[in-house]
């Protein structure tokens, strides 16, 4: 009997899943397989928030498969070893896999292809599963990737996307293949208390609600910190419980300025992936070096700890860092201003911040996280590397009533805007009322002058 294996990675869904559809079209039976990769833990990427969200995703995927007559097979260990073991147990002829862009994913694909071909089996790798447009689909004349977003977006927008696929009606899995127990969220320790639920069912509910109302005001309100008017779909894109192809189609179908702005953000996601696919070392090295002489972690230890703890003395920065710790997620505008504060105001290496974000973010995605950090630090694809976001100006613009700060910095709950954004300006007894909140760890003008000197601008 003809059997195929579908190796799920960051594509944990049944709707619009080309590898699964191809496997079902070519085989009588399919083994839906997820391998809990020990290399991910060994590399330090098995963050509690993502493990908890992953447990939700795997359980939901299994339930969806069982409703169609199938089940999810879960194994632990080396991905290539476990896939080959399952292929042998099922006597499968081929394996289907979604393409990915990281250096590790590319090595995994090469190893898997070699191991399968040695056994007379085939590996099929499918594009446009984790991206709307595959990384190599649009390239400029003189390079293997775009280094600037605007021309990339122009070409990206002209691409004809494949049609979104429906979920299969039936999935038949051979009885010969056993599975481990599914992981359970409750068994993961150190999870952020406000972490959202994972899984395709939850993702599709969020998407439906977003398209019913949120997307219409996205253009006008996406930077409003207190309004929380972003889609919050990034964790579902990271784990692949939602398809970027389907999201682009449905947003374009909704139409309007908000939908256009949302599609542009999906294009940014693809943009970062095509950069990382072409330059895998950008995950750890400057994409465009500025020859920074970053303050050492030892020298800046107190500042780094204050930043991580949300105790910098700048309320909007602290609110954002506390949101990150509590929810495992942070508003996009808040990500930009906290990253600017660390890399430019405190002049700390972007990799320090990127590591902290990856330790907590449920949507901690290597391409988006590292390339956005580099964009803010001025070592990436940003065409304005000297830009510094002023946290007070940002707060007054994007949290004018102080509601975001009040939500996450309860020590300042009694202060109205705009004073809540500059509590250090209070004097005497007034300041004493709020002495549980620290004074600023750095003067903004001094931080800016240090950054300019280090970059050779002053």
Short mmCIF file of C-alpha atoms in Angstrom, two decimals:
data_model
loop_
_atom_site.label_atom_id
_atom_site.label_comp_id
_atom_site.label_asym_id
_atom_site.label_seq_id
_atom_site.Cartn_x
_atom_site.Cartn_y
_atom_site.Cartn_z
CA UNK A 1 0.00 0.00 0.00
CA UNK A 2 1.29 3.45 -0.98
CA UNK A 3 2.26 5.50 2.13
CA UNK A 4 3.70 9.02 2.53
CA UNK A 5 5.03 10.86 5.57
CA UNK A 6 4.25 14.53 6.16
CA UNK A 7 6.82 16.14 8.47
CA UNK A 8 5.17 19.06 10.26
CA UNK A 9 7.53 21.75 11.53
CA UNK A 10 6.29 25.35 11.79
CA UNK A 11 3.13 24.62 9.78
CA UNK A 12 0.82 23.10 12.42
CA UNK A 13 -2.49 23.30 10.57
CA UNK A 14 -4.83 21.39 8.29
CA UNK A 15 -6.17 24.30 6.22
CA UNK A 16 -4.04 25.41 3.28
CA UNK A 17 -1.29 22.84 3.83
CA UNK A 18 0.38 21.98 0.47
CA UNK A 19 2.63 19.17 1.83
CA UNK A 20 -0.36 17.36 3.35
CA UNK A 21 -2.48 17.88 0.24
CA UNK A 22 0.31 16.55 -2.01
CA UNK A 23 0.82 13.53 0.22
CA UNK A 24 -2.91 12.73 0.25
CA UNK A 25 -3.13 13.14 -3.51
CA UNK A 26 -0.30 10.66 -4.06
CA UNK A 27 -0.86 8.06 -1.37
CA UNK A 28 -3.58 5.88 0.13
CA UNK A 29 -2.26 6.44 3.63
CA UNK A 30 -0.32 9.28 5.28
CA UNK A 31 1.68 9.57 8.48
CA UNK A 32 1.35 13.12 9.91
CA UNK A 33 4.56 13.38 11.94
CA UNK A 34 5.95 15.94 14.36
CA UNK A 35 9.41 15.43 15.87
CA UNK A 36 10.27 17.16 19.13
CA UNK A 37 13.72 18.10 17.97
CA UNK A 38 16.38 17.83 20.67
CA UNK A 39 18.65 20.13 18.66
CA UNK A 40 16.18 22.98 19.26
CA UNK A 41 16.51 22.55 23.02
CA UNK A 42 20.28 22.12 22.76
CA UNK A 43 20.53 25.41 20.87
CA UNK A 44 18.55 27.23 23.57
CA UNK A 45 15.44 27.85 21.47
CA UNK A 46 13.04 25.75 23.57
CA UNK A 47 11.61 28.72 25.47
CA UNK A 48 8.81 27.89 27.96
CA UNK A 49 6.24 30.15 26.31
CA UNK A 50 6.77 28.58 22.91
CA UNK A 51 6.77 25.06 24.36
CA UNK A 52 3.43 25.75 26.05
CA UNK A 53 1.94 27.23 22.88
CA UNK A 54 3.36 24.31 20.88
CA UNK A 55 1.63 21.84 23.21
CA UNK A 56 -1.69 23.56 22.44
CA UNK A 57 -0.95 23.46 18.71
CA UNK A 58 -0.06 19.76 18.66
CA UNK A 59 -3.14 18.81 20.69
CA UNK A 60 -5.40 20.82 18.38
CA UNK A 61 -3.76 19.35 15.29
CA UNK A 62 -4.24 15.84 16.65
CA UNK A 63 -7.91 16.57 17.37
CA UNK A 64 -8.38 17.88 13.84
CA UNK A 65 -6.78 14.78 12.36
CA UNK A 66 -8.84 12.45 14.56
CA UNK A 67 -12.03 14.18 13.40
CA UNK A 68 -10.96 13.11 9.90
CA UNK A 69 -10.12 9.53 10.81
CA UNK A 70 -6.40 10.09 11.40
CA UNK A 71 -4.05 11.06 14.23
CA UNK A 72 -0.79 12.89 14.84
CA UNK A 73 2.37 10.86 15.38
CA UNK A 74 4.80 12.53 17.81
CA UNK A 75 8.39 11.43 18.30
CA UNK A 76 11.40 12.92 20.12
CA UNK A 77 15.06 12.94 19.13
CA UNK A 78 17.12 13.77 16.07
CA UNK A 79 14.76 14.78 13.26
CA UNK A 80 16.50 12.80 10.52
CA UNK A 81 16.79 9.65 12.64
CA UNK A 82 13.15 9.79 13.70
CA UNK A 83 11.84 10.45 10.19
CA UNK A 84 13.83 7.53 8.82
CA UNK A 85 12.53 5.33 11.64
CA UNK A 86 8.92 6.25 10.85
CA UNK A 87 9.51 5.78 7.11
CA UNK A 88 10.75 2.25 7.81
CA UNK A 89 7.86 1.43 10.15
CA UNK A 90 5.28 2.64 7.62
CA UNK A 91 7.20 1.38 4.57
CA UNK A 92 6.69 4.89 3.17
CA UNK A 93 7.94 5.86 -0.26
CA UNK A 94 8.27 9.61 0.25
CA UNK A 95 8.36 12.46 2.75
CA UNK A 96 6.76 15.89 2.32
CA UNK A 97 8.13 18.97 4.11
CA UNK A 98 7.59 22.74 4.06
CA UNK A 99 10.59 24.85 3.05
CA UNK A 100 12.23 26.98 5.73
CA UNK A 101 14.93 29.65 5.68
CA UNK A 102 17.22 29.31 8.71
CA UNK A 103 20.68 27.82 8.39
CA UNK A 104 19.56 24.97 10.66
CA UNK A 105 16.48 24.28 8.51
CA UNK A 106 18.61 24.22 5.38
CA UNK A 107 21.04 21.75 6.96
CA UNK A 108 18.11 19.63 8.17
CA UNK A 109 16.71 19.46 4.65
CA UNK A 110 20.09 18.44 3.19
CA UNK A 111 20.63 15.73 5.81
CA UNK A 112 17.12 14.38 5.40
CA UNK A 113 17.35 14.29 1.62
CA UNK A 114 20.64 12.39 1.75
CA UNK A 115 19.38 9.86 4.31
CA UNK A 116 16.16 9.20 2.39
CA UNK A 117 17.82 8.91 -1.00
CA UNK A 118 20.26 6.39 0.45
CA UNK A 119 17.21 4.24 1.25
CA UNK A 120 15.60 4.79 -2.14
CA UNK A 121 12.99 7.24 -0.79
CA UNK A 122 12.15 10.75 -1.97
CA UNK A 123 11.94 14.10 -0.19
CA UNK A 124 9.52 16.72 -1.53
CA UNK A 125 10.02 20.27 -0.23
CA UNK A 126 7.11 22.69 -0.71
CA UNK A 127 7.42 26.47 -1.05
CA UNK A 128 4.84 29.09 0.00
CA UNK A 129 3.78 27.22 3.13
CA UNK A 130 5.39 29.42 5.79
CA UNK A 131 5.57 32.48 3.52
CA UNK A 132 3.16 34.04 1.05
CA UNK A 133 5.92 34.47 -1.55
CA UNK A 134 8.91 32.06 -1.46
CA UNK A 135 12.25 33.68 -0.51
CA UNK A 136 13.86 33.31 -3.94
CA UNK A 137 10.80 34.16 -6.02
CA UNK A 138 11.64 37.86 -6.39
CA UNK A 139 15.23 39.06 -6.67
CA UNK A 140 16.84 42.24 -8.01
CA UNK A 141 19.01 42.10 -11.12
CA UNK A 142 22.37 42.25 -9.35
CA UNK A 143 21.75 40.29 -6.14
CA UNK A 144 20.24 37.15 -4.69
CA UNK A 145 17.91 39.13 -2.40
CA UNK A 146 16.48 42.56 -1.76
CA UNK A 147 18.23 44.61 0.92
CA UNK A 148 15.61 47.40 0.97
CA UNK A 149 11.94 46.78 1.68
CA UNK A 150 10.19 49.24 -0.65
CA UNK A 151 11.42 47.81 -3.99
CA UNK A 152 10.92 44.31 -2.58
CA UNK A 153 7.32 45.13 -1.65
CA UNK A 154 6.68 46.51 -5.13
CA UNK A 155 7.76 43.20 -6.70
CA UNK A 156 6.15 41.10 -3.96
CA UNK A 157 2.80 42.78 -4.60
CA UNK A 158 2.92 41.81 -8.26
CA UNK A 159 3.31 38.10 -7.58
CA UNK A 160 0.36 35.84 -8.21
CA UNK A 161 -0.17 33.82 -5.05
CA UNK A 162 -1.24 30.21 -5.25
CA UNK A 163 -4.85 29.50 -4.26
CA UNK A 164 -5.48 28.63 -0.63
CA UNK A 165 -6.33 24.96 -0.10
CA UNK A 166 -9.17 23.60 2.00
CA UNK A 167 -8.60 21.20 4.89
CA UNK A 168 -8.75 17.51 3.91
CA UNK A 169 -11.94 15.57 4.60
CA UNK A 170 -10.26 12.27 5.38
CA UNK A 171 -6.80 11.26 6.58
CA UNK A 172 -5.92 7.56 6.88
CA UNK A 173 -2.90 6.69 9.03
CA UNK A 174 -1.32 3.19 9.08
CA UNK A 175 -1.70 1.29 12.35
CA UNK A 176 1.94 0.16 12.27
CA UNK A 177 3.32 3.53 13.42
CA UNK A 178 3.27 4.32 17.13
CA UNK A 179 3.36 7.71 18.82
CA UNK A 180 4.51 9.24 22.07
CA UNK A 181 2.03 10.99 24.34
CA UNK A 182 1.21 14.52 23.26
CA UNK A 183 2.86 17.25 25.35
CA UNK A 184 0.62 19.18 27.75
CA UNK A 185 0.82 22.93 28.43
CA UNK A 186 0.33 22.40 32.18
CA UNK A 187 3.57 20.38 32.32
CA UNK A 188 5.68 23.35 31.10
CA UNK A 189 7.14 25.48 33.89
CA UNK A 190 7.98 29.22 33.88
CA UNK A 191 5.24 30.09 31.39
CA UNK A 192 4.10 33.72 31.25
CA UNK A 193 0.81 33.96 33.19
CA UNK A 194 -0.96 35.87 30.41
CA UNK A 195 0.16 33.62 27.54
CA UNK A 196 -2.53 33.23 24.86
CA UNK A 197 -3.91 29.85 23.82
CA UNK A 198 -2.43 28.13 20.78
CA UNK A 199 -3.75 25.87 18.04
CA UNK A 200 -5.33 26.18 14.61
CA UNK A 201 -8.88 26.37 16.00
CA UNK A 202 -7.92 29.34 18.19
CA UNK A 203 -6.01 30.96 15.32
CA UNK A 204 -8.96 30.71 12.96
CA UNK A 205 -11.29 32.23 15.58
CA UNK A 206 -8.89 35.14 16.01
CA UNK A 207 -8.60 35.60 12.26
CA UNK A 208 -12.37 35.61 11.79
CA UNK A 209 -12.79 38.20 14.56
CA UNK A 210 -9.96 40.32 13.11
CA UNK A 211 -11.51 40.34 9.64
CA UNK A 212 -14.94 41.20 11.06
CA UNK A 213 -13.75 44.42 12.66
CA UNK A 214 -10.15 44.93 13.69
CA UNK A 215 -8.64 45.16 10.23
CA UNK A 216 -10.84 48.12 9.26
CA UNK A 217 -9.18 50.40 11.85
CA UNK A 218 -5.69 48.90 11.59
CA UNK A 219 -4.22 51.66 9.43
CA UNK A 220 -5.27 54.36 11.88
CA UNK A 221 -4.73 52.56 15.20
CA UNK A 222 -1.95 50.00 14.78
CA UNK A 223 0.55 52.21 16.66
CA UNK A 224 -1.85 53.02 19.51
CA UNK A 225 -0.26 51.18 22.43
CA UNK A 226 -3.27 51.22 24.75
CA UNK A 227 -5.83 50.34 22.05
CA UNK A 228 -4.12 46.99 21.39
CA UNK A 229 -5.45 47.26 17.84
CA UNK A 230 -3.04 44.86 16.14
CA UNK A 231 -4.15 41.42 14.97
CA UNK A 232 -2.16 39.40 17.56
CA UNK A 233 -1.87 36.72 14.87
CA UNK A 234 1.96 36.64 14.95
CA UNK A 235 2.15 33.55 17.24
CA UNK A 236 -0.13 31.70 14.83
CA UNK A 237 2.01 32.71 11.88
CA UNK A 238 5.13 31.62 13.74
CA UNK A 239 3.75 28.15 14.48
CA UNK A 240 1.96 27.96 11.15
CA UNK A 241 -1.51 27.44 12.60
CA UNK A 242 -2.52 30.09 10.08
CA UNK A 243 -1.35 30.30 6.47
CA UNK A 244 0.22 33.55 5.26
CA UNK A 245 -1.13 32.83 1.77
CA UNK A 246 -4.67 32.56 3.13
CA UNK A 247 -4.19 35.69 5.24
CA UNK A 248 -3.12 37.76 2.23
CA UNK A 249 -6.04 36.48 0.14
CA UNK A 250 -8.59 37.14 2.88
CA UNK A 251 -7.20 40.58 3.78
CA UNK A 252 -7.22 41.62 0.14
CA UNK A 253 -10.77 40.31 -0.07
CA UNK A 254 -11.75 42.50 2.88
CA UNK A 255 -10.20 45.54 1.18
CA UNK A 256 -9.61 49.04 2.48
CA UNK A 257 -6.63 50.95 3.93
CA UNK A 258 -6.49 48.78 7.06
CA UNK A 259 -6.30 45.57 5.04
CA UNK A 260 -3.64 47.10 2.79
CA UNK A 261 -1.55 48.05 5.83
CA UNK A 262 -1.96 44.55 7.26
CA UNK A 263 -0.83 42.95 3.98
CA UNK A 264 2.21 45.21 4.04
CA UNK A 265 3.14 43.74 7.43
CA UNK A 266 2.83 40.23 6.01
CA UNK A 267 5.17 41.33 3.23
CA UNK A 268 7.69 42.54 5.85
CA UNK A 269 7.63 39.03 7.28
CA UNK A 270 8.46 37.57 3.86
CA UNK A 271 11.10 40.26 3.34
CA UNK A 272 12.99 39.23 6.46
CA UNK A 273 12.83 35.60 5.40
CA UNK A 274 14.34 36.28 2.00
CA UNK A 275 17.16 38.21 3.71
CA UNK A 276 17.88 35.38 6.15
CA UNK A 277 17.60 32.72 3.42
CA UNK A 278 20.30 34.52 1.45
CA UNK A 279 22.41 35.53 4.47
CA UNK A 280 21.90 32.87 7.20
CA UNK A 281 24.77 34.35 9.24
CA UNK A 282 22.68 37.50 9.79
CA UNK A 283 21.01 35.61 12.63
CA UNK A 284 24.15 36.22 14.68
CA UNK A 285 26.31 38.70 12.75
CA UNK A 286 25.78 42.29 11.60
CA UNK A 287 24.14 42.38 8.20
CA UNK A 288 25.82 45.75 7.60
CA UNK A 289 28.45 46.43 10.20
CA UNK A 290 28.84 49.89 11.68
CA UNK A 291 31.98 48.73 13.50
CA UNK A 292 30.21 49.32 16.80
CA UNK A 293 32.17 49.24 20.01
CA UNK A 294 29.19 48.13 22.07
CA UNK A 295 29.42 48.45 25.83
CA UNK A 296 30.36 45.04 27.20
CA UNK A 297 27.68 43.04 29.01
CA UNK A 298 29.81 43.29 32.13
CA UNK A 299 30.11 47.05 31.89
CA UNK A 300 26.39 47.50 31.13
CA UNK A 301 25.10 44.76 33.45
CA UNK A 302 23.04 47.04 35.72
CA UNK A 303 21.44 48.82 32.75
CA UNK A 304 20.65 45.54 30.99
CA UNK A 305 19.03 44.10 34.13
CA UNK A 306 16.96 47.25 34.62
CA UNK A 307 15.81 47.03 30.99
CA UNK A 308 14.87 43.35 31.31
CA UNK A 309 12.99 43.94 34.57
CA UNK A 310 11.08 47.00 33.36
CA UNK A 311 12.86 49.29 35.83
CA UNK A 312 14.60 51.81 33.55
CA UNK A 313 12.72 54.84 34.88
CA UNK A 314 11.14 55.45 31.47
CA UNK A 315 7.52 54.36 31.96
CA UNK A 316 6.66 53.39 28.38
CA UNK A 317 9.82 51.26 28.08
CA UNK A 318 9.07 49.60 31.41
CA UNK A 319 5.42 49.00 30.51
CA UNK A 320 6.49 47.23 27.33
CA UNK A 321 9.07 45.04 29.05
CA UNK A 322 6.53 44.05 31.70
CA UNK A 323 3.96 43.23 29.04
CA UNK A 324 6.55 40.95 27.44
CA UNK A 325 7.17 39.11 30.70
CA UNK A 326 3.48 38.76 31.54
CA UNK A 327 2.10 37.82 28.12
CA UNK A 328 5.06 36.45 26.18
CA UNK A 329 4.09 39.03 23.58
CA UNK A 330 4.62 42.73 23.00
CA UNK A 331 2.98 45.39 20.85
CA UNK A 332 5.01 46.02 17.69
CA UNK A 333 5.52 49.74 18.37
CA UNK A 334 6.71 48.80 21.87
CA UNK A 335 9.21 46.34 20.37
CA UNK A 336 10.70 49.10 18.28
CA UNK A 337 11.06 51.62 21.08
CA UNK A 338 12.44 49.13 23.65
CA UNK A 339 14.96 47.88 21.10
CA UNK A 340 16.01 51.43 20.23
CA UNK A 341 16.39 52.24 23.92
CA UNK A 342 18.68 49.25 24.51
CA UNK A 343 20.83 49.53 21.39
CA UNK A 344 21.07 53.29 20.95
CA UNK A 345 20.25 55.01 24.25
CA UNK A 346 22.08 52.41 26.36
CA UNK A 347 24.41 51.40 23.51
CA UNK A 348 24.17 47.66 24.20
CA UNK A 349 24.73 45.02 21.51
CA UNK A 350 21.50 44.11 19.69
CA UNK A 351 22.24 40.41 20.24
CA UNK A 352 21.71 40.89 24.00
CA UNK A 353 18.21 42.18 23.37
CA UNK A 354 17.45 39.62 20.67
CA UNK A 355 18.32 36.79 23.09
CA UNK A 356 16.03 38.18 25.77
CA UNK A 357 13.15 38.54 23.32
CA UNK A 358 13.67 34.98 22.05
CA UNK A 359 13.61 33.72 25.63
CA UNK A 360 10.11 35.13 26.18
CA UNK A 361 8.30 35.83 22.90
CA UNK A 362 5.73 33.21 21.95
CA UNK A 363 6.17 34.44 18.35
CA UNK A 364 9.96 34.38 18.76
CA UNK A 365 10.82 33.87 15.12
CA UNK A 366 14.48 33.86 14.11
CA UNK A 367 14.07 35.82 10.87
CA UNK A 368 11.66 38.45 12.22
CA UNK A 369 13.31 38.83 15.60
CA UNK A 370 16.93 39.07 14.48
CA UNK A 371 16.31 41.17 11.40
CA UNK A 372 14.00 43.58 13.26
CA UNK A 373 16.59 43.97 16.01
CA UNK A 374 19.22 44.70 13.38
CA UNK A 375 16.86 47.12 11.63
CA UNK A 376 16.44 49.08 14.88
CA UNK A 377 20.14 48.85 15.82
CA UNK A 378 21.11 50.27 12.44
CA UNK A 379 23.15 47.20 11.45
CA UNK A 380 20.47 45.65 9.26
CA UNK A 381 18.40 46.68 6.25
CA UNK A 382 17.31 50.06 7.65
CA UNK A 383 18.24 52.96 5.39
CA UNK A 384 18.35 55.33 8.42
CA UNK A 385 20.83 53.63 10.75
CA UNK A 386 21.25 56.74 12.90
CA UNK A 387 17.57 56.98 13.82
CA UNK A 388 16.99 57.04 17.61
CA UNK A 389 13.47 56.72 19.05
CA UNK A 390 12.95 59.05 22.00
CA UNK A 391 10.90 57.07 24.58
CA UNK A 392 9.22 60.18 25.99
CA UNK A 393 8.24 61.47 22.56
CA UNK A 394 7.07 58.01 21.55
CA UNK A 395 5.00 57.70 24.72
CA UNK A 396 3.29 61.07 24.27
CA UNK A 397 2.53 60.23 20.64
CA UNK A 398 1.43 56.59 20.96
CA UNK A 399 0.10 56.54 24.54
CA UNK A 400 -1.19 60.11 24.91
CA UNK A 401 -3.56 59.35 27.80
CA UNK A 402 -1.06 57.15 29.61
CA UNK A 403 -3.45 54.16 29.54
CA UNK A 404 -0.76 51.71 28.39
CA UNK A 405 1.60 52.84 31.15
CA UNK A 406 -1.19 52.66 33.75
CA UNK A 407 -1.95 49.10 32.66
CA UNK A 408 1.58 47.80 33.17
CA UNK A 409 3.21 50.20 35.65
CA UNK A 410 0.79 50.28 38.59
CA UNK A 411 3.26 52.29 40.68
CA UNK A 412 2.27 55.30 38.54
CA UNK A 413 -1.48 54.66 38.44
CA UNK A 414 -2.24 57.95 40.20
CA UNK A 415 -0.44 60.11 37.64
CA UNK A 416 -2.23 61.58 34.65
CA UNK A 417 -0.68 62.19 31.25
CA UNK A 418 1.61 63.79 30.30
CA UNK A 419 3.28 63.72 33.74
CA UNK A 420 3.00 59.93 33.89
CA UNK A 421 5.54 59.74 31.05
CA UNK A 422 8.09 61.90 32.94
CA UNK A 423 7.59 61.17 36.66
CA UNK A 424 11.15 62.25 37.48
CA UNK A 425 10.03 65.85 36.91
CA UNK A 426 7.91 65.71 40.07
CA UNK A 427 9.52 67.44 43.01
CA UNK A 428 9.64 66.94 46.78
CA UNK A 429 6.56 65.37 48.40
CA UNK A 430 4.92 64.72 45.00
CA UNK A 431 7.87 62.59 43.87
CA UNK A 432 7.98 60.85 47.26
CA UNK A 433 4.47 59.48 46.67
CA UNK A 434 5.85 57.55 43.69
CA UNK A 435 9.25 56.59 45.10
CA UNK A 436 8.56 52.89 44.43
CA UNK A 437 9.26 53.75 40.79
CA UNK A 438 12.93 54.36 39.90
CA UNK A 439 14.56 57.45 38.48
CA UNK A 440 15.86 57.16 34.89
CA UNK A 441 18.98 54.99 34.56
CA UNK A 442 20.33 57.28 31.84
CA UNK A 443 19.81 60.84 30.68
CA UNK A 444 18.45 60.75 27.13
CA UNK A 445 20.75 63.52 25.91
CA UNK A 446 23.80 61.77 27.36
CA UNK A 447 22.75 58.47 25.83
CA UNK A 448 22.30 60.09 22.43
CA UNK A 449 25.68 61.82 22.64
CA UNK A 450 27.39 58.52 23.57
CA UNK A 451 25.73 56.77 20.62
CA UNK A 452 26.78 59.48 18.17
CA UNK A 453 30.36 59.43 19.43
CA UNK A 454 30.52 55.65 19.12
CA UNK A 455 29.17 55.76 15.59
CA UNK A 456 31.56 58.55 14.68
CA UNK A 457 28.90 61.24 14.32
CA UNK A 458 30.07 63.51 17.08
#
